[in-house]
Each structure stands twice: as structure tokens, then as C-alpha cells.
Amino acid sequence: MSFVPPGTGWPEDPATAGTPVAHDPADVRRLAATSHTLAELTARQSVCRACPRLVAWREEVAQVRRRAFADETYWGRPVPGWGDERPRLLVAGLAPAAHGGNRTGRIFTGDRSGDWLFASLHRCGLAAQETSTHAGDGQRLVGARMVASVRCAPPANKPAPDEKAACFPWLAREVALVAPSVRVVVALGGYAWQALWPALREAGYALPRSRPPFGHGAEVVLSYGETPVTLLGCYHPSQQNTFTGRVTAAMLDDVFTRAAHLMV
């Protein structure tokens, strides 16, 4: 088996053997729209098979595995949103890593990017532990939730345009379900910044007429009904960015300190 079957005991698995499966983009739109709770939505996200290239890739990676993880079982499924069910902070990234979330079953978990991200969240009071290594490790977010704009690990970390479009309803519905409690949204990287804009609009946020350019520390005031909500830009803590110094621990802390202040 090249993926973990739903409902077989993997920690934090939101799905069961009876969770409906999306087999094409039309199924994604229908199942996302009819998900009335986060539990229902994340279960359906976690068994999606709508994009043949991504399904083949994530399951091949789970079967072949990296040498360092050769003795581990890989999750090998879409990685659902994770965290507080009534978050005041929403953190969005691009997609799971092949040997990170695709291995561990939790977003931003088990790779270098996640090491940097969770350490910063912990320093800023937004995560219970400084590391996130695997589902069921005791980690939890404090008033925060994480999502990805694409839920499956893509080859070369580059989802195709049709794959981004197919996955969009999962993101839009999750943004809508948590909107009543959210006060801050952090976009990790330029693509997350772009992907969030139509999702926020579809969820009922009032947005500026044109999307401001992405940048580290960029700050845009939105509103949800009468409630002000702030969108913050943050460089992605990718291995390339952290190795080159484009992103430092202090830079991440600055963004999440600001987010924590705005959440109050």
C-alpha cells in the first residue's frame, strides 16, 4: 500500500472508510460546498484523488521513500488543514513537502521549513512546542490554524495551473468556515498571497480593489462584516531562503509577533 488507508488508526486522521472521495474537479467543488463543518471538510480533503499527476507522485514518493525515512510508513495522501477550529490567526502556504507533510500527515511537519516555522510560532506563543515532527506528537497551535493552497505534494514543488484550480474549492471553503473568528491571515510566500485573494473574496471579505504586491512584512487591512482583519506577507521559510539568509529567525519572529499583537 502506497498510502495510509483512511480510518486505519493514523494519529489525527480526520477521515473514515466512509468519507466521500473527490475523483475530479467537479467532485471537489461539490464536496467542498456541502461540507458544513471543519471536521467534514478536512476528512474530505484528506482523501481527494482529483488530480491524477499529484496522486501518482505523492503515492510514488510514499512507496519509494527517502533513504533517511526508509523504515517509516508515509501518509501519502492530501494533507488537510490543521489547528484551532476557531482560529484568530490563519497561516497559509503553498503545498506539502514530499518528505515532510506527505510523510507525516500534518502540514509543515517533518521538514526544514516546518522546523523554522514552528520554532518561530512557539517563540511567539502560537504553538505549544518548538518542534513538529509527526502527527500525534503532542504539538498544537494556540489560536491558530494552518492551510495550504494545494493539498498534495507536487513534483519539484510546482503544482500545475489546473491542479491549483482544482484544489481551490478546498481552500476557499476552509477560509469561509473559519472567517467568523479570524483576525489575522499570514501568507507564506508569494503564491499563497495570490491564492488567498480569491479565497478571501469568496468567503465574504471586503478587499481593496486591486491586490497589493507581496513582500515580507507587507500589511493589508481587510474586513469581514464589521470586523477588521489584517493580511500579512511573510517570506516562506524554505531551505533555499533560510540557507541564503533571505529569511532569518528574527524576520519570522517579527511577522508572528505582529500577528499575535493583532489577534488580541
Short mmCIF file of C-alpha atoms in Angstrom, two decimals:
data_model
loop_
_atom_site.label_atom_id
_atom_site.label_comp_id
_atom_site.label_asym_id
_atom_site.label_seq_id
_atom_site.Cartn_x
_atom_site.Cartn_y
_atom_site.Cartn_z
CA MET A 1 0.00 0.00 0.00
CA SER A 2 1.50 3.36 -1.05
CA PHE A 3 -0.70 5.47 1.24
CA VAL A 4 -2.39 5.18 4.64
CA PRO A 5 -5.98 3.97 4.18
CA PRO A 6 -8.44 6.31 5.91
CA GLY A 7 -9.78 5.21 9.26
CA THR A 8 -6.99 2.71 9.99
CA GLY A 9 -5.57 4.41 13.07
CA TRP A 10 -3.09 7.01 11.83
CA PRO A 11 -2.94 9.76 14.50
CA GLU A 12 -5.04 12.82 13.67
CA ASP A 13 -6.52 11.16 10.56
CA PRO A 14 -9.79 13.08 10.02
CA ALA A 15 -11.30 10.54 7.59
CA THR A 16 -13.01 7.18 7.84
CA ALA A 17 -13.50 4.40 5.33
CA GLY A 18 -16.87 6.01 4.53
CA THR A 19 -15.58 9.51 3.76
CA PRO A 20 -16.64 10.50 0.21
CA VAL A 21 -13.78 10.82 -2.29
CA ALA A 22 -13.40 13.50 -4.96
CA HIS A 23 -12.26 11.97 -8.25
CA ASP A 24 -12.32 15.10 -10.42
CA PRO A 25 -12.59 18.90 -10.04
CA ALA A 26 -16.40 18.80 -10.19
CA ASP A 27 -16.41 16.42 -7.22
CA VAL A 28 -14.10 18.79 -5.33
CA ARG A 29 -16.45 21.71 -5.90
CA ARG A 30 -19.47 19.67 -4.80
CA LEU A 31 -17.89 18.08 -1.73
CA ALA A 32 -16.29 21.33 -0.57
CA ALA A 33 -19.54 23.26 -0.94
CA THR A 34 -21.52 20.67 1.02
CA SER A 35 -19.02 20.44 3.90
CA HIS A 36 -20.79 22.12 6.80
CA THR A 37 -18.08 21.66 9.44
CA LEU A 38 -14.28 21.71 9.51
CA ALA A 39 -14.29 18.05 10.53
CA GLU A 40 -16.30 17.12 7.46
CA LEU A 41 -14.21 19.33 5.19
CA THR A 42 -10.80 18.13 6.38
CA ALA A 43 -11.90 14.50 6.13
CA ARG A 44 -12.87 15.04 2.51
CA GLN A 45 -9.68 16.99 1.76
CA SER A 46 -7.58 14.14 3.10
CA VAL A 47 -8.87 11.51 0.65
CA CYS A 48 -9.08 13.63 -2.53
CA ARG A 49 -7.96 11.97 -5.80
CA ALA A 50 -8.95 14.70 -8.25
CA CYS A 51 -5.53 15.35 -9.81
CA PRO A 52 -4.00 12.23 -11.43
CA ARG A 53 -0.44 13.59 -11.64
CA LEU A 54 -0.39 14.61 -7.98
CA VAL A 55 -1.96 11.34 -6.83
CA ALA A 56 0.65 9.34 -8.75
CA TRP A 57 3.51 11.45 -7.42
CA ARG A 58 2.53 11.53 -3.76
CA GLU A 59 1.97 7.74 -3.76
CA GLU A 60 5.22 7.02 -5.62
CA VAL A 61 7.13 9.08 -3.05
CA ALA A 62 5.35 7.23 -0.25
CA GLN A 63 6.33 3.89 -1.75
CA VAL A 64 9.94 4.64 -2.74
CA ARG A 65 10.70 6.89 0.27
CA ARG A 66 13.87 8.80 1.04
CA ARG A 67 16.74 6.75 2.43
CA ALA A 68 16.64 8.61 5.77
CA PHE A 69 13.00 7.56 6.20
CA ALA A 70 13.18 4.14 4.53
CA ASP A 71 11.80 2.33 7.59
CA GLU A 72 8.85 4.73 8.02
CA THR A 73 5.31 4.50 6.72
CA TYR A 74 4.41 7.57 4.68
CA TRP A 75 1.00 9.25 4.86
CA GLY A 76 0.84 9.51 1.06
CA ARG A 77 -2.48 11.40 0.97
CA PRO A 78 -3.56 15.05 0.73
CA VAL A 79 -2.60 17.00 3.84
CA PRO A 80 -5.68 18.68 5.35
CA GLY A 81 -5.92 21.94 7.25
CA TRP A 82 -4.84 21.64 10.87
CA GLY A 83 -5.07 23.60 14.10
CA ASP A 84 -7.61 25.53 16.14
CA GLU A 85 -11.21 25.16 14.97
CA ARG A 86 -11.93 28.80 15.85
CA PRO A 87 -8.61 30.41 14.97
CA ARG A 88 -7.81 34.06 15.26
CA LEU A 89 -4.77 33.52 13.05
CA LEU A 90 -4.79 31.69 9.71
CA VAL A 91 -1.40 30.72 8.20
CA ALA A 92 -1.35 29.72 4.52
CA GLY A 93 1.41 28.09 2.49
CA LEU A 94 1.76 26.61 -0.98
CA ALA A 95 1.76 22.80 -0.69
CA PRO A 96 3.08 19.94 1.47
CA ALA A 97 6.66 18.76 1.02
CA ALA A 98 7.17 15.30 -0.49
CA HIS A 99 9.11 14.05 2.54
CA GLY A 100 7.52 16.46 5.02
CA GLY A 101 3.74 16.66 5.17
CA ASN A 102 3.37 13.85 2.63
CA ARG A 103 5.32 11.66 5.06
CA THR A 104 3.94 12.84 8.40
CA GLY A 105 0.33 13.66 7.53
CA ARG A 106 0.50 17.13 9.09
CA ILE A 107 1.12 20.38 7.28
CA PHE A 108 4.61 21.94 7.67
CA THR A 109 5.71 18.94 9.71
CA GLY A 110 8.85 16.87 9.29
CA ASP A 111 10.94 19.15 7.07
CA ARG A 112 13.33 22.09 7.43
CA SER A 113 10.70 24.70 6.57
CA GLY A 114 8.49 23.39 9.34
CA ASP A 115 11.38 23.38 11.79
CA TRP A 116 11.85 27.11 11.24
CA LEU A 117 8.14 27.87 11.20
CA PHE A 118 7.14 26.00 14.36
CA ALA A 119 10.15 27.30 16.28
CA SER A 120 9.04 30.86 15.50
CA LEU A 121 5.41 30.14 16.33
CA HIS A 122 6.50 28.68 19.66
CA ARG A 123 8.68 31.69 20.48
CA CYS A 124 5.71 33.95 19.72
CA GLY A 125 3.27 31.97 21.87
CA LEU A 126 1.36 30.46 18.95
CA ALA A 127 2.46 26.81 19.24
CA ALA A 128 2.69 24.56 22.28
CA GLN A 129 6.05 23.03 21.29
CA GLU A 130 9.04 24.31 19.33
CA THR A 131 9.08 21.25 17.05
CA SER A 132 6.50 19.42 14.96
CA THR A 133 7.82 16.02 13.95
CA HIS A 134 4.83 13.76 13.33
CA ALA A 135 1.08 13.52 13.81
CA GLY A 136 0.27 12.69 17.40
CA ASP A 137 3.48 14.21 18.81
CA GLY A 138 1.56 16.47 21.19
CA GLN A 139 2.03 19.63 19.15
CA ARG A 140 -0.91 22.02 18.97
CA LEU A 141 -1.44 25.52 17.69
CA VAL A 142 -2.58 28.26 20.07
CA GLY A 143 -5.36 30.29 18.47
CA ALA A 144 -4.03 29.50 15.00
CA ARG A 145 -4.72 27.25 12.03
CA MET A 146 -2.62 26.20 9.02
CA VAL A 147 -3.79 25.57 5.48
CA ALA A 148 -2.16 25.01 2.09
CA SER A 149 -3.40 26.30 -1.24
CA VAL A 150 -2.64 22.88 -2.77
CA ARG A 151 -3.14 19.85 -0.54
CA CYS A 152 -0.89 17.28 -2.27
CA ALA A 153 2.89 17.32 -2.58
CA PRO A 154 3.68 18.32 -6.19
CA PRO A 155 6.70 17.25 -8.25
CA ALA A 156 9.51 19.82 -7.91
CA ASN A 157 7.24 21.75 -5.52
CA LYS A 158 5.42 23.18 -8.55
CA PRO A 159 1.72 22.40 -8.92
CA ALA A 160 0.33 22.95 -12.41
CA PRO A 161 -2.26 25.69 -13.03
CA ASP A 162 -5.07 23.16 -13.46
CA GLU A 163 -4.08 21.48 -10.18
CA LYS A 164 -4.14 24.80 -8.35
CA ALA A 165 -7.59 25.48 -9.78
CA ALA A 166 -8.88 22.01 -8.90
CA CYS A 167 -7.75 22.37 -5.29
CA PHE A 168 -9.02 25.92 -4.83
CA PRO A 169 -12.51 24.99 -3.52
CA TRP A 170 -10.94 23.17 -0.55
CA LEU A 171 -9.06 26.35 0.40
CA ALA A 172 -12.00 28.67 -0.22
CA ARG A 173 -14.36 26.60 1.89
CA GLU A 174 -11.90 26.35 4.78
CA VAL A 175 -11.30 30.11 4.69
CA ALA A 176 -15.07 30.62 4.79
CA LEU A 177 -15.67 28.23 7.68
CA VAL A 178 -13.11 29.93 9.95
CA ALA A 179 -13.79 33.51 8.83
CA PRO A 180 -16.02 34.49 11.79
CA SER A 181 -13.13 34.09 14.26
CA VAL A 182 -10.09 35.08 12.15
CA ARG A 183 -8.43 38.44 12.81
CA VAL A 184 -5.07 37.91 11.05
CA VAL A 185 -4.03 35.98 7.93
CA VAL A 186 -0.35 35.29 7.20
CA ALA A 187 0.63 34.30 3.66
CA LEU A 188 3.89 32.35 3.50
CA GLY A 189 5.27 33.24 0.10
CA GLY A 190 4.03 34.99 -3.00
CA TYR A 191 1.90 32.15 -4.33
CA ALA A 192 -0.01 31.81 -1.05
CA TRP A 193 -0.56 35.59 -1.19
CA GLN A 194 -2.05 35.26 -4.69
CA ALA A 195 -4.10 32.14 -3.89
CA LEU A 196 -5.61 33.66 -0.76
CA TRP A 197 -7.02 36.71 -2.54
CA PRO A 198 -9.89 34.99 -4.41
CA ALA A 199 -10.47 32.66 -1.44
CA LEU A 200 -10.91 35.64 0.86
CA ARG A 201 -13.25 37.31 -1.62
CA GLU A 202 -15.34 34.17 -1.99
CA ALA A 203 -15.57 33.86 1.79
CA GLY A 204 -17.13 37.32 2.03
CA TYR A 205 -14.17 39.52 2.95
CA ALA A 206 -14.15 43.13 1.74
CA LEU A 207 -10.89 43.61 -0.18
CA PRO A 208 -9.11 46.55 -1.79
CA ARG A 209 -9.93 46.95 -5.48
CA SER A 210 -6.53 45.63 -6.57
CA ARG A 211 -4.29 43.13 -4.83
CA PRO A 212 -1.26 44.86 -3.26
CA PRO A 213 2.15 43.39 -4.14
CA PHE A 214 3.55 40.66 -1.92
CA GLY A 215 6.52 41.40 0.30
CA HIS A 216 7.93 40.36 3.63
CA GLY A 217 6.12 42.39 6.26
CA ALA A 218 3.51 43.63 3.78
CA GLU A 219 0.33 44.52 5.63
CA VAL A 220 -3.15 44.97 4.17
CA VAL A 221 -6.28 45.83 6.15
CA LEU A 222 -9.35 43.86 5.09
CA SER A 223 -12.73 43.47 6.74
CA TYR A 224 -15.18 40.67 7.38
CA GLY A 225 -18.51 42.30 8.01
CA GLU A 226 -17.76 44.96 10.61
CA THR A 227 -14.60 43.23 11.79
CA PRO A 228 -11.15 44.42 10.66
CA VAL A 229 -8.80 41.64 9.53
CA THR A 230 -5.13 42.08 8.64
CA LEU A 231 -3.33 40.19 5.87
CA LEU A 232 0.43 39.90 6.46
CA GLY A 233 3.07 38.80 3.98
CA CYS A 234 5.98 36.61 5.09
CA TYR A 235 8.79 35.10 3.06
CA HIS A 236 8.48 31.33 3.02
CA PRO A 237 10.99 29.64 5.37
CA SER A 238 12.13 27.34 2.54
CA GLN A 239 15.54 25.74 2.76
CA GLN A 240 16.77 28.00 -0.03
CA ASN A 241 15.56 31.14 1.74
CA THR A 242 16.94 30.20 5.16
CA PHE A 243 20.29 28.95 3.81
CA THR A 244 20.85 32.16 1.86
CA GLY A 245 19.75 34.43 4.70
CA ARG A 246 16.81 35.83 2.78
CA VAL A 247 14.77 34.67 5.78
CA THR A 248 16.12 34.76 9.31
CA ALA A 249 14.61 33.67 12.61
CA ALA A 250 14.26 37.31 13.58
CA MET A 251 12.33 38.07 10.38
CA LEU A 252 9.86 35.27 11.07
CA ASP A 253 9.50 36.36 14.67
CA ASP A 254 8.77 39.93 13.58
CA VAL A 255 5.83 38.77 11.44
CA PHE A 256 4.38 36.40 14.04
CA THR A 257 4.90 38.86 16.89
CA ARG A 258 2.90 41.35 14.86
CA ALA A 259 0.26 38.69 14.16
CA ALA A 260 0.00 37.83 17.86
CA HIS A 261 -0.44 41.52 18.70
CA LEU A 262 -3.21 41.93 16.10
CA MET A 263 -5.01 38.78 17.27
CA VAL A 264 -5.80 40.27 20.67
#
